[in-house]
Short mmCIF file of C-alpha atoms in Angstrom, two decimals:
data_model
loop_
_atom_site.label_atom_id
_atom_site.label_comp_id
_atom_site.label_asym_id
_atom_site.label_seq_id
_atom_site.Cartn_x
_atom_site.Cartn_y
_atom_site.Cartn_z
CA MET H 1 -18.70 -78.96 1.38
CA LYS H 2 -16.27 -82.15 2.01
CA LYS H 3 -19.03 -83.12 4.77
CA ASN H 4 -22.02 -83.03 2.37
CA SER H 5 -19.59 -85.12 -0.47
CA ILE H 6 -20.14 -88.01 1.72
CA PRO H 7 -23.77 -88.55 1.65
CA ASN H 8 -24.56 -86.91 -1.67
CA ARG H 9 -21.70 -89.18 -2.77
CA TRP H 10 -24.55 -92.68 -1.60
CA LEU H 11 -26.92 -90.69 -2.84
CA LEU H 12 -25.23 -90.87 -6.55
CA VAL H 13 -24.85 -94.50 -6.72
CA SER H 14 -28.16 -95.33 -5.49
CA ILE H 15 -29.99 -93.71 -8.17
CA ALA H 16 -26.94 -95.85 -10.71
CA LEU H 17 -28.03 -99.27 -9.49
CA PHE H 18 -31.38 -98.31 -9.76
CA VAL H 19 -31.70 -96.84 -12.56
CA MET H 20 -29.46 -99.97 -13.41
CA PHE H 21 -32.28 -102.63 -11.92
CA LEU H 22 -34.69 -100.61 -14.14
CA THR H 23 -33.22 -101.70 -17.21
CA GLY H 24 -31.28 -104.26 -17.11
CA MET H 25 -28.14 -102.94 -18.29
CA ASP H 26 -24.31 -103.40 -17.29
CA LEU H 27 -22.05 -100.59 -17.10
CA HIS H 28 -19.48 -100.14 -20.03
CA ALA H 29 -19.79 -97.86 -22.81
CA GLY H 30 -22.32 -96.58 -23.99
CA THR H 31 -24.20 -96.44 -21.52
CA PRO H 32 -26.31 -93.98 -19.10
CA HIS H 33 -23.71 -92.68 -16.75
CA TYR H 34 -23.20 -89.53 -14.30
CA ALA H 35 -20.67 -87.20 -13.70
CA THR H 36 -21.95 -85.35 -10.48
CA GLY H 37 -20.67 -83.17 -7.37
CA THR H 38 -21.16 -79.80 -5.83
CA VAL H 39 -20.74 -76.34 -6.67
CA THR H 40 -19.15 -74.63 -3.52
CA TYR H 41 -18.45 -71.09 -3.26
CA SER H 42 -14.83 -70.38 -2.01
CA GLY H 43 -16.06 -68.50 0.90
CA GLY H 44 -18.77 -71.44 1.89
CA GLY H 45 -22.82 -71.80 0.80
CA PHE H 46 -24.19 -71.94 -3.04
CA PRO H 47 -24.65 -70.91 -5.82
CA SER H 48 -28.22 -69.28 -6.11
CA SER H 49 -28.42 -70.63 -9.52
CA LEU H 50 -26.48 -72.69 -11.95
CA THR H 51 -26.09 -72.58 -15.86
CA PHE H 52 -23.10 -75.12 -17.40
CA SER H 53 -21.99 -76.92 -20.16
CA ALA H 54 -20.42 -80.08 -19.96
CA TYR H 55 -18.52 -82.21 -23.13
CA ILE H 56 -16.22 -84.49 -23.68
CA VAL H 57 -12.26 -83.23 -24.52
CA SER H 58 -12.41 -84.97 -27.82
CA ARG H 59 -15.33 -83.90 -29.12
CA PRO H 60 -16.03 -80.48 -27.57
CA GLY H 61 -18.82 -79.98 -30.47
CA GLU H 62 -21.42 -82.05 -28.69
CA ILE H 63 -22.36 -79.87 -24.97
CA LEU H 64 -24.64 -80.76 -22.91
CA THR H 65 -26.61 -78.61 -20.05
CA GLN H 66 -27.92 -78.73 -17.25
CA ALA H 67 -31.43 -78.58 -19.92
CA SER H 68 -30.05 -81.95 -21.21
CA ALA H 69 -31.68 -85.11 -20.83
CA GLY H 70 -30.70 -86.76 -17.32
CA CYS H 71 -29.08 -83.47 -15.87
CA SER H 72 -29.75 -81.70 -13.52
CA TYR H 73 -28.81 -78.75 -10.18
CA ASN H 74 -30.19 -78.79 -7.18
CA ALA H 75 -29.59 -75.11 -5.63
CA PRO H 76 -30.03 -76.08 -2.10
CA THR H 77 -27.10 -78.84 -1.74
CA GLY H 78 -25.69 -76.89 -4.32
CA GLN H 79 -25.64 -80.83 -6.23
CA TYR H 80 -25.20 -81.15 -10.00
CA ALA H 81 -25.45 -84.30 -12.48
CA VAL H 82 -24.40 -84.68 -15.83
CA GLN H 83 -26.06 -87.54 -17.45
CA CYS H 84 -23.28 -89.10 -19.83
CA GLY H 85 -25.06 -91.60 -22.03
CA THR H 86 -27.46 -88.68 -23.51
CA PHE H 87 -23.51 -87.58 -25.86
CA ALA H 88 -25.18 -88.49 -29.14
CA THR H 89 -21.77 -90.43 -29.74
CA ALA H 90 -21.52 -93.22 -26.57
CA TRP H 91 -18.76 -92.39 -24.12
CA THR H 92 -16.42 -94.90 -23.31
CA ALA H 93 -14.10 -95.70 -20.18
CA GLY H 94 -10.96 -92.61 -20.33
CA ASP H 95 -12.86 -89.77 -22.10
CA VAL H 96 -12.17 -87.03 -20.53
CA LEU H 97 -15.05 -85.03 -19.53
CA HIS H 98 -14.50 -80.61 -19.06
CA VAL H 99 -17.47 -78.89 -16.98
CA ASP H 100 -17.65 -75.33 -16.89
CA VAL H 101 -20.65 -73.93 -14.49
CA ASP H 102 -21.22 -69.62 -14.10
CA ASP H 103 -23.87 -68.70 -11.00
CA GLY H 104 -24.78 -65.25 -13.50
CA ALA H 105 -23.11 -62.75 -11.41
CA GLY H 106 -20.00 -63.22 -12.24
CA GLY H 107 -18.85 -66.27 -11.03
CA THR H 108 -17.41 -69.70 -12.85
CA ALA H 109 -15.01 -72.94 -12.38
CA SER H 110 -14.25 -74.82 -14.44
CA GLY H 111 -13.00 -78.92 -14.42
CA GLU H 112 -12.15 -81.66 -16.02
CA VAL H 113 -13.03 -85.83 -15.23
CA THR H 114 -11.93 -89.03 -16.63
CA LEU H 115 -15.13 -91.28 -17.28
CA SER H 116 -15.19 -95.09 -15.91
CA ASN H 117 -16.64 -98.00 -15.31
CA GLU H 118 -17.78 -96.78 -11.81
CA VAL H 119 -21.13 -96.41 -10.61
CA TYR H 120 -20.65 -92.89 -10.84
CA ASP H 121 -17.87 -90.09 -11.91
CA LEU H 122 -17.09 -87.17 -8.77
CA LEU H 123 -16.13 -83.61 -10.24
CA ASN H 124 -15.98 -81.18 -7.19
CA LEU H 125 -16.05 -77.08 -8.68
CA ILE H 126 -15.29 -74.66 -6.30
CA ILE H 127 -16.21 -70.78 -7.91
CA THR H 128 -14.55 -68.11 -6.93
CA PRO H 129 -16.74 -65.30 -6.32
CA PRO H 130 -15.32 -61.81 -7.89
CA THR H 131 -14.73 -59.08 -5.18
CA PRO H 132 -17.31 -55.97 -5.31
CA SER H 133 -15.45 -52.20 -5.26
CA ALA H 134 -14.73 -50.92 -1.84
CA PRO H 135 -17.53 -48.56 -0.43
CA VAL H 136 -18.03 -44.57 -1.41
CA ILE H 137 -17.78 -42.67 1.17
CA GLY H 138 -20.67 -39.93 0.32
CA THR H 139 -22.26 -37.05 2.56
CA ILE H 140 -21.23 -37.23 6.36
CA THR H 141 -23.27 -35.80 8.31
CA GLN H 142 -22.08 -34.25 11.90
CA PRO H 143 -23.57 -34.63 15.28
CA THR H 144 -25.61 -31.38 16.14
CA CYS H 145 -26.09 -29.13 18.80
CA ALA H 146 -29.75 -31.59 18.90
CA VAL H 147 -28.49 -34.79 17.72
CA ALA H 148 -25.45 -36.35 19.66
CA THR H 149 -24.26 -38.90 16.37
CA GLY H 150 -23.67 -38.49 12.66
CA SER H 151 -24.63 -40.97 9.20
CA VAL H 152 -22.29 -41.78 6.46
CA ALA H 153 -24.13 -42.07 3.39
CA LEU H 154 -22.69 -45.13 0.99
CA SER H 155 -22.62 -45.80 -2.80
CA GLY H 156 -20.97 -48.23 -5.33
CA LEU H 157 -22.77 -51.47 -2.89
CA PRO H 158 -23.33 -54.47 -5.57
CA SER H 159 -25.65 -53.37 -7.97
CA SER H 160 -27.27 -57.70 -7.38
CA GLY H 161 -27.69 -60.14 -4.64
CA THR H 162 -28.48 -59.52 -1.17
CA TRP H 163 -24.95 -57.54 1.07
CA THR H 164 -23.75 -57.60 3.44
CA LEU H 165 -21.89 -54.37 5.06
CA THR H 166 -19.71 -54.46 7.87
CA THR H 167 -18.47 -51.30 9.99
CA TYR H 168 -14.87 -51.16 11.52
CA PRO H 169 -14.33 -50.29 14.15
CA GLY H 170 -16.71 -52.92 16.30
CA GLY H 171 -16.86 -55.52 12.52
CA SER H 172 -21.21 -54.69 13.15
CA THR H 173 -23.10 -56.03 10.19
CA SER H 174 -26.41 -54.58 8.60
CA THR H 175 -27.31 -56.12 5.41
CA GLY H 176 -28.96 -54.83 2.29
CA THR H 177 -29.62 -54.76 -1.27
CA GLY H 178 -28.96 -52.05 -4.07
CA THR H 179 -25.82 -49.14 -4.43
CA THR H 180 -26.89 -46.95 -1.57
CA THR H 181 -27.21 -46.98 2.01
CA THR H 182 -26.75 -44.40 4.79
CA VAL H 183 -25.13 -46.06 8.24
CA SER H 184 -27.16 -43.73 10.80
CA GLY H 185 -26.12 -43.89 15.22
CA LEU H 186 -22.60 -43.06 14.85
CA ASN H 187 -20.36 -42.18 17.98
CA PRO H 188 -17.88 -39.21 17.59
CA GLY H 189 -14.93 -41.51 16.03
CA THR H 190 -13.16 -42.87 12.52
CA TYR H 191 -14.82 -45.31 10.40
CA TYR H 192 -14.24 -47.35 8.22
CA PHE H 193 -16.38 -50.25 5.84
CA THR H 194 -16.43 -53.24 3.69
CA VAL H 195 -18.94 -54.96 1.76
CA THR H 196 -19.34 -58.33 1.17
CA ASN H 197 -21.50 -59.47 -2.13
CA THR H 198 -23.57 -62.48 -2.45
CA GLN H 199 -21.27 -64.67 -3.50
CA GLY H 200 -18.94 -64.11 -0.83
CA GLY H 201 -16.67 -61.84 -1.90
CA VAL H 202 -15.98 -59.28 0.67
CA SER H 203 -14.13 -55.15 -1.11
CA ASP H 204 -11.44 -53.82 0.61
CA PRO H 205 -11.51 -51.30 2.74
CA SER H 206 -13.62 -47.83 1.95
CA ASP H 207 -11.91 -44.24 2.60
CA ASP H 208 -11.86 -43.10 6.52
CA ALA H 209 -14.80 -40.90 7.44
CA VAL H 210 -14.46 -39.38 10.69
CA ILE H 211 -17.57 -38.53 12.39
CA ASN H 212 -16.53 -34.83 14.51
CA GLU H 213 -17.86 -34.20 18.24
CA GLN H 214 -21.31 -33.00 18.94
CA PRO H 215 -21.16 -29.72 18.69
CA THR H 216 -21.52 -27.53 21.75
CA THR H 217 -22.05 -23.68 22.49
CA PRO H 218 -19.08 -22.12 21.83
CA GLU H 219 -16.75 -20.95 24.80
CA GLN H 220 -15.75 -16.71 25.68
CA PRO H 221 -12.81 -15.57 23.44
CA GLY H 222 -9.67 -15.21 24.52
CA ALA H 223 -7.59 -11.50 25.51
CA ILE H 224 -7.96 -9.15 22.26
CA THR H 225 -4.80 -8.21 21.17
CA GLY H 226 -4.72 -4.81 20.02
CA GLU H 227 -3.64 -0.24 21.22
CA THR H 228 -5.78 0.33 23.86
CA ALA H 229 -4.61 3.60 23.59
CA VAL H 230 -5.68 5.39 19.69
CA CYS H 231 -5.71 8.27 18.32
CA GLN H 232 -9.06 9.70 16.14
CA GLY H 233 -10.01 8.61 13.31
CA SER H 234 -6.82 5.93 12.74
CA SER H 235 -6.95 2.61 11.52
CA TYR H 236 -5.93 0.15 14.18
CA THR H 237 -6.36 -4.36 14.50
CA TYR H 238 -7.46 -5.90 17.37
CA SER H 239 -7.80 -10.23 17.36
CA ILE H 240 -8.62 -13.16 19.58
CA SER H 241 -7.05 -16.62 18.96
CA ALA H 242 -9.94 -19.32 17.29
CA VAL H 243 -12.46 -20.81 19.27
CA PRO H 244 -12.70 -24.70 18.90
CA GLY H 245 -16.41 -25.12 17.81
CA ALA H 246 -17.70 -21.27 16.41
CA THR H 247 -18.67 -20.74 13.02
CA SER H 248 -18.70 -16.86 13.30
CA TYR H 249 -18.32 -13.75 15.31
CA THR H 250 -19.34 -10.60 16.24
CA TRP H 251 -17.47 -7.50 16.77
CA THR H 252 -19.04 -4.70 18.58
CA LEU H 253 -16.77 -1.32 18.54
CA PRO H 254 -17.04 2.02 20.63
CA SER H 255 -19.81 4.53 19.48
CA GLY H 256 -18.28 6.48 16.68
CA TRP H 257 -15.86 3.74 15.74
CA SER H 258 -16.88 1.52 11.99
CA GLY H 259 -14.84 -1.38 11.45
CA SER H 260 -14.84 -4.10 9.05
CA PRO H 261 -14.92 -8.17 10.98
CA THR H 262 -12.50 -10.92 9.24
CA SER H 263 -14.15 -13.74 12.06
CA THR H 264 -11.38 -13.46 14.58
CA SER H 265 -9.34 -10.21 14.05
CA ILE H 266 -11.43 -6.66 13.11
CA GLU H 267 -9.98 -3.57 11.44
CA ALA H 268 -11.40 -0.57 12.98
CA THR H 269 -11.40 3.26 13.25
CA ALA H 270 -11.04 5.00 15.86
CA GLY H 271 -14.30 8.04 16.39
CA ALA H 272 -14.04 10.44 18.60
CA SER H 273 -14.06 9.21 22.44
CA GLY H 274 -12.92 6.08 23.56
CA GLY H 275 -14.91 2.63 25.35
CA THR H 276 -15.49 -0.92 25.12
CA ILE H 277 -14.76 -3.14 22.39
CA SER H 278 -16.14 -6.56 22.74
CA VAL H 279 -16.73 -10.53 20.76
CA THR H 280 -18.60 -13.02 20.83
CA ALA H 281 -18.20 -16.74 19.33
CA SER H 282 -21.14 -18.60 18.30
CA ASN H 283 -22.89 -21.91 16.23
CA ASP H 284 -25.62 -23.20 16.29
CA CYS H 285 -25.91 -24.37 19.71
CA GLY H 286 -25.57 -20.45 20.47
CA THR H 287 -23.07 -18.17 21.59
CA SER H 288 -20.75 -17.24 24.59
CA ALA H 289 -19.96 -14.96 27.16
CA ALA H 290 -18.50 -11.53 25.54
CA SER H 291 -14.56 -10.36 25.95
CA THR H 292 -13.58 -7.05 25.82
CA LEU H 293 -11.12 -4.34 26.05
CA SER H 294 -11.23 -1.31 27.51
CA VAL H 295 -9.98 1.62 24.96
CA SER H 296 -9.49 5.90 24.75
CA VAL H 297 -8.72 7.86 22.21
CA THR H 298 -7.10 10.74 22.19
CA SER H 299 -7.93 14.00 19.94
CA ILE H 300 -5.72 15.66 17.61
CA PRO H 301 -5.73 19.55 19.04
CA ALA H 302 -7.62 21.81 17.64
CA GLN H 303 -6.60 24.91 15.67
CA PRO H 304 -3.87 27.18 17.88
CA GLY H 305 -6.23 30.29 18.65
CA ALA H 306 -4.54 34.17 17.12
CA ILE H 307 -0.88 34.50 17.15
CA THR H 308 -0.23 37.75 18.61
CA GLY H 309 3.48 39.81 17.43
CA ASN H 310 4.75 42.63 15.54
CA THR H 311 3.55 43.36 11.84
CA PRO H 312 5.03 45.05 9.91
CA VAL H 313 8.56 44.91 11.68
CA CYS H 314 12.01 45.93 10.10
CA GLU H 315 14.74 43.74 8.54
CA GLY H 316 16.76 42.10 11.56
CA SER H 317 15.08 42.85 14.14
CA SER H 318 13.73 40.54 16.29
CA ASN H 319 10.77 40.12 17.77
CA THR H 320 8.47 38.00 19.49
CA TYR H 321 5.07 35.58 18.35
CA SER H 322 2.90 33.86 20.90
CA ILE H 323 0.04 31.71 20.82
CA THR H 324 -2.31 30.31 24.04
CA ALA H 325 -1.54 26.84 24.57
CA VAL H 326 -3.76 24.50 22.85
CA SER H 327 -5.59 21.20 24.89
CA GLY H 328 -4.07 17.86 24.37
CA ALA H 329 -1.33 20.18 22.78
CA THR H 330 2.81 18.48 23.43
CA ALA H 331 4.69 20.93 21.73
CA TYR H 332 4.44 23.34 18.29
CA THR H 333 5.67 23.67 15.44
CA TRP H 334 6.05 26.58 14.25
CA THR H 335 7.32 28.11 10.23
CA LEU H 336 8.86 31.25 9.76
CA PRO H 337 9.06 33.87 6.12
CA SER H 338 11.86 32.23 4.14
CA GLY H 339 15.01 34.15 5.08
CA TRP H 340 13.99 34.75 9.07
CA SER H 341 15.66 32.48 11.43
CA GLY H 342 14.58 31.41 14.92
CA SER H 343 12.68 28.05 16.13
CA SER H 344 10.92 26.98 19.58
CA THR H 345 8.55 23.85 20.32
CA SER H 346 6.96 26.01 22.69
CA THR H 347 4.15 28.44 22.47
CA SER H 348 6.27 31.18 21.71
CA ILE H 349 8.56 31.84 19.12
CA GLU H 350 11.56 34.93 19.61
CA ALA H 351 12.41 35.67 15.35
CA THR H 352 14.49 37.76 13.63
CA ALA H 353 13.15 39.05 10.36
CA GLY H 354 14.93 38.60 6.98
CA SER H 355 14.16 40.60 3.91
CA SER H 356 10.93 40.53 3.11
CA GLY H 357 7.62 38.88 5.29
CA GLY H 358 5.75 36.57 4.49
CA THR H 359 3.54 34.75 6.55
CA ILE H 360 4.11 32.80 10.68
CA SER H 361 2.09 29.54 11.02
CA VAL H 362 1.92 27.40 13.89
CA THR H 363 0.55 24.00 14.29
CA ALA H 364 -0.23 21.97 17.81
CA ASP H 365 0.66 18.71 17.79
CA ASN H 366 0.51 15.21 20.35
CA SER H 367 1.03 11.62 19.24
CA CYS H 368 -2.14 11.23 17.08
CA GLY H 369 -1.20 14.29 14.18
CA SER H 370 -1.15 17.74 13.84
CA SER H 371 -3.54 20.33 13.75
CA ALA H 372 -4.62 23.15 11.39
CA ALA H 373 -2.37 25.70 11.28
CA ARG H 374 -2.69 29.26 12.40
CA THR H 375 -0.84 32.02 10.55
CA LEU H 376 -0.71 35.51 10.43
CA SER H 377 1.25 37.94 7.57
CA VAL H 378 4.33 40.09 8.10
CA ALA H 379 5.47 42.69 6.47
CA VAL H 380 9.12 43.76 6.61
CA THR H 381 10.25 47.53 6.39
CA PRO H 382 13.62 47.49 5.13
CA VAL H 383 15.99 50.54 5.99
CA PRO H 384 16.18 52.61 3.21
CA ALA H 385 18.78 52.86 0.56
CA GLN H 386 21.98 54.86 -0.40
CA PRO H 387 20.41 57.23 -1.83
CA GLY H 388 21.49 58.41 -5.52
CA ALA H 389 24.07 61.30 -5.95
CA ILE H 390 24.23 64.59 -4.20
CA THR H 391 23.87 67.53 -6.46
CA GLY H 392 25.94 70.79 -6.06
CA GLU H 393 29.08 73.18 -6.62
CA THR H 394 31.91 71.33 -5.55
CA THR H 395 34.14 74.19 -5.72
CA VAL H 396 33.17 76.78 -3.72
CA CYS H 397 34.08 80.09 -2.20
CA GLN H 398 34.05 80.85 1.52
CA GLY H 399 30.95 82.20 2.88
CA SER H 400 29.30 82.05 0.10
CA LEU H 401 25.50 79.76 -0.06
CA ASN H 402 24.99 76.43 -1.80
CA THR H 403 23.09 74.44 -2.01
CA TYR H 404 22.82 70.49 -2.26
CA SER H 405 20.03 68.17 -3.00
CA ILE H 406 19.92 64.18 -3.35
CA ALA H 407 16.86 62.12 -5.42
CA ALA H 408 13.99 60.53 -3.54
CA VAL H 409 14.24 57.58 -1.36
CA SER H 410 12.02 54.79 -1.45
CA GLY H 411 10.50 54.29 2.04
CA ALA H 412 12.32 57.33 3.29
CA THR H 413 10.62 59.45 6.07
CA SER H 414 13.35 62.28 6.50
CA TYR H 415 17.35 62.89 6.02
CA THR H 416 20.55 63.36 7.84
CA TRP H 417 22.54 65.89 6.39
CA THR H 418 26.07 66.50 7.46
CA LEU H 419 28.25 69.70 6.48
CA PRO H 420 32.07 70.32 7.12
CA SER H 421 33.24 71.40 9.97
CA GLY H 422 32.88 75.14 9.75
CA TRP H 423 30.06 75.00 7.45
CA SER H 424 25.63 75.76 8.95
CA GLY H 425 23.02 74.29 7.61
CA SER H 426 20.29 72.12 8.78
CA SER H 427 16.83 70.26 6.56
CA THR H 428 15.53 66.21 7.59
CA SER H 429 14.24 66.45 3.15
CA THR H 430 15.95 66.18 0.14
CA SER H 431 17.73 68.66 -0.34
CA ILE H 432 19.89 71.78 2.55
CA GLU H 433 21.66 74.74 1.44
CA ALA H 434 24.59 74.97 3.40
CA THR H 435 26.95 78.43 3.71
CA ALA H 436 30.45 77.21 3.42
CA GLY H 437 33.31 77.54 6.30
CA ALA H 438 36.46 78.19 5.35
CA SER H 439 38.33 75.12 4.67
CA GLY H 440 36.13 71.93 2.58
CA GLY H 441 35.24 68.11 3.30
CA THR H 442 32.86 65.66 3.11
CA ILE H 443 28.69 66.33 2.79
CA SER H 444 27.18 63.72 3.40
CA VAL H 445 23.84 62.49 3.95
CA THR H 446 21.57 59.38 4.77
CA ALA H 447 17.81 58.39 4.03
CA ASN H 448 15.88 57.14 7.47
CA ASN H 449 12.33 55.56 8.36
CA SER H 450 11.01 54.25 11.51
CA CYS H 451 13.68 50.64 10.52
CA GLY H 452 17.03 52.74 10.88
CA SER H 453 19.59 54.54 8.31
CA GLY H 454 20.70 53.65 5.75
CA THR H 455 24.10 53.74 4.21
CA ALA H 456 25.24 57.43 4.05
CA ARG H 457 25.87 58.96 0.33
CA THR H 458 28.74 61.63 1.04
CA LEU H 459 30.10 64.50 -1.66
CA SER H 460 33.62 65.91 -1.43
CA VAL H 461 33.74 69.67 -1.66
CA THR H 462 36.65 72.21 -1.52
CA VAL H 463 37.19 75.69 -0.38
CA ALA H 464 38.68 78.10 -3.15
CA THR H 465 40.04 81.72 -1.19
CA THR H 466 39.12 84.81 -2.62
CA PRO H 467 41.92 86.08 -5.43
CA ALA H 468 43.85 89.02 -4.71
CA GLN H 469 43.12 92.28 -6.50
CA PRO H 470 44.78 92.18 -9.65
CA GLY H 471 48.04 94.58 -10.13
CA THR H 472 48.21 97.53 -12.42
CA ILE H 473 46.52 97.59 -16.02
CA THR H 474 48.68 97.94 -19.16
CA GLY H 475 48.28 99.85 -22.24
CA GLU H 476 47.58 103.71 -23.76
CA THR H 477 45.68 105.58 -21.70
CA THR H 478 45.18 108.01 -24.64
CA VAL H 479 44.05 106.67 -27.94
CA CYS H 480 42.01 107.56 -31.34
CA GLN H 481 38.60 106.85 -31.35
CA GLY H 482 38.02 103.73 -34.03
CA SER H 483 41.76 102.31 -32.48
CA SER H 484 42.22 99.19 -31.30
CA ASN H 485 44.15 98.95 -28.37
CA THR H 486 45.36 95.99 -25.76
CA TYR H 487 45.00 96.60 -22.24
CA SER H 488 46.95 93.75 -20.21
CA ILE H 489 47.62 92.72 -16.40
CA SER H 490 49.81 89.93 -14.46
CA ALA H 491 47.90 86.61 -13.46
CA VAL H 492 46.64 86.73 -10.24
CA SER H 493 46.73 82.84 -7.79
CA GLY H 494 44.26 81.57 -7.61
CA ALA H 495 42.03 83.44 -9.94
CA THR H 496 40.65 81.47 -12.85
CA SER H 497 39.05 84.32 -14.98
CA TYR H 498 39.34 87.42 -15.77
CA THR H 499 36.06 90.00 -16.00
CA TRP H 500 36.98 93.50 -17.83
CA THR H 501 34.46 96.35 -18.04
CA LEU H 502 35.15 98.72 -20.85
CA PRO H 503 34.48 102.48 -21.17
CA SER H 504 30.91 103.06 -22.68
CA GLY H 505 30.05 102.56 -26.37
CA TRP H 506 34.02 100.38 -26.52
CA THR H 507 34.14 97.12 -27.41
CA GLY H 508 36.01 93.82 -26.98
CA ASN H 509 35.54 90.94 -24.63
CA SER H 510 37.72 88.44 -22.42
CA THR H 511 38.10 86.35 -19.75
CA SER H 512 42.29 86.13 -19.56
CA THR H 513 44.45 88.89 -18.59
CA SER H 514 44.83 90.55 -21.71
CA ILE H 515 42.18 92.27 -23.80
CA GLU H 516 42.06 93.91 -27.18
CA ALA H 517 39.65 96.91 -26.92
CA THR H 518 38.10 99.21 -29.92
CA ALA H 519 37.85 102.56 -28.85
CA ASP H 520 34.39 104.98 -28.86
CA ALA H 521 34.82 108.36 -29.37
CA SER H 522 34.59 109.02 -24.98
CA GLY H 523 36.79 107.72 -23.29
CA GLY H 524 36.00 106.09 -19.28
CA THR H 525 37.82 103.72 -17.10
CA ILE H 526 39.06 100.29 -17.89
CA SER H 527 38.31 98.15 -15.13
CA VAL H 528 39.55 94.18 -13.91
CA THR H 529 38.05 91.79 -12.08
CA CYS H 530 39.29 88.25 -10.63
CA LEU H 531 37.38 85.44 -10.63
CA LEU H 532 36.73 82.06 -8.74
CA TYR H 533 33.44 81.19 -10.39
CA THR H 534 31.71 84.22 -8.07
CA SER H 535 33.58 85.39 -6.37
CA PRO H 536 31.12 87.60 -3.73
CA SER H 537 34.29 90.35 -3.51
CA PRO H 538 36.03 90.42 -7.17
CA ARG H 539 39.18 92.58 -6.82
CA ASP H 540 38.34 95.39 -9.38
CA ARG H 541 41.81 96.90 -10.83
CA THR H 542 40.57 100.79 -12.58
CA ARG H 543 42.16 103.00 -15.28
CA SER H 544 41.20 105.93 -16.93
CA ARG H 545 42.22 105.66 -20.23
CA MET H 546 40.55 109.30 -22.52
CA PRO H 547 40.66 108.70 -26.66
CA SER H 548 41.93 111.04 -28.69
CA SER H 549 40.93 113.40 -31.12
CA ALA H 550 40.67 111.21 -34.99
#
């Protein structure tokens, strides 16, 4: 700005001298007098338009503007002039002139000069322009498969005048008007922007805008990770590392498999057979070559065939149950009824029967699981229970025939009777006819079936000796009809009762060693036998008695 002040100054001097020559006036207080100078921006250049106001500091109410007589502003040169002689009140040397300028775009400046008797007074003013806002990064358009460069949409540019946009790095510039613009043709990299307004104000840098590399068809995905030997119906996760530039992935599963892909991984449920899992990476530029993984499927074994083995079985007996081997099975699980024992992981099991039946089951197993169970219902035949009490005589006579019996036992098919030594008799039913021997002992019986014999039930029996013949009967032998007479014998060893027999028509009854007998009209024989219950051969002792005449 200094280089322009000298010629402008001589121009103003020339104008002032010319005016004085024409008017014939001397320079003194109250005469026409110019205050002048240039208005420039701090960054260089002149305002394209300008308004100003000037007043004597001691008289602020009297104001001159660019529109006042003798006042002006020359935009191309930035020159302004204030004709102080236009003030209503004459100026005097030593007055202080205050000048305010405004470019109408936010740029202002002020200054003061003391008026003198010189041809003119010089006051240069510098406007510091307003700083525009930093450009605002908007939509960033990235390179595509077909277009190698990107673009950045900017907003927040100065709304008036012509601005200059500078792109960094590189410092390239472009000019324009309005609050928005788009910078195109940007190669991959990181950019920021500044804007300079008409007055020369420079904004702060914008935020960074990143232009990516131009996309290409993705590379083939890396190795697929996941189980290669799987079980039918089980769920597995397969995955790959992300492929640079890929925007989507396409997974393909073996026939019969199902799955839900989630970009770089897939949750897959295995079907009945194996095959190949593959994945490709894609973007707008195309699809990569596929990455593959071979998988094999192990099925759960089939249900075993029929279980072979005894049913029903005896309690406590050992029995073998078996199946045919199942393809693909590596082990077998046997389950026995409650109370049974036995263990096996093969196709057969040796089982000891418990007290009750139930179900034998077996599954075929492998690493993928267990088959449906094959079952066999088994019944247990128990050994019969101990028979109930044996009924029959416990004190018997040698050679006597006696019957012994029990109630039928549930589940028994036969019975085994055992008699004391010397006794005879045989039976497989619930009763036996036994002939007593010379001595007693124990009668026992067991209930039997195909599974064995139950606990024996026993009965102790005693064989009694036949009593000896009673001794002589004592008593009257000649009696009166109707008289009562006592007849007696000595007690017989081993006898438990006595049987008296009287002549026809006599009356009396006794089982002891004596009897009170009432005579009838005729005589006869009195006899007595001693018994051990029903002795087969009682010893009789008789005595003839004749009744006497009344």
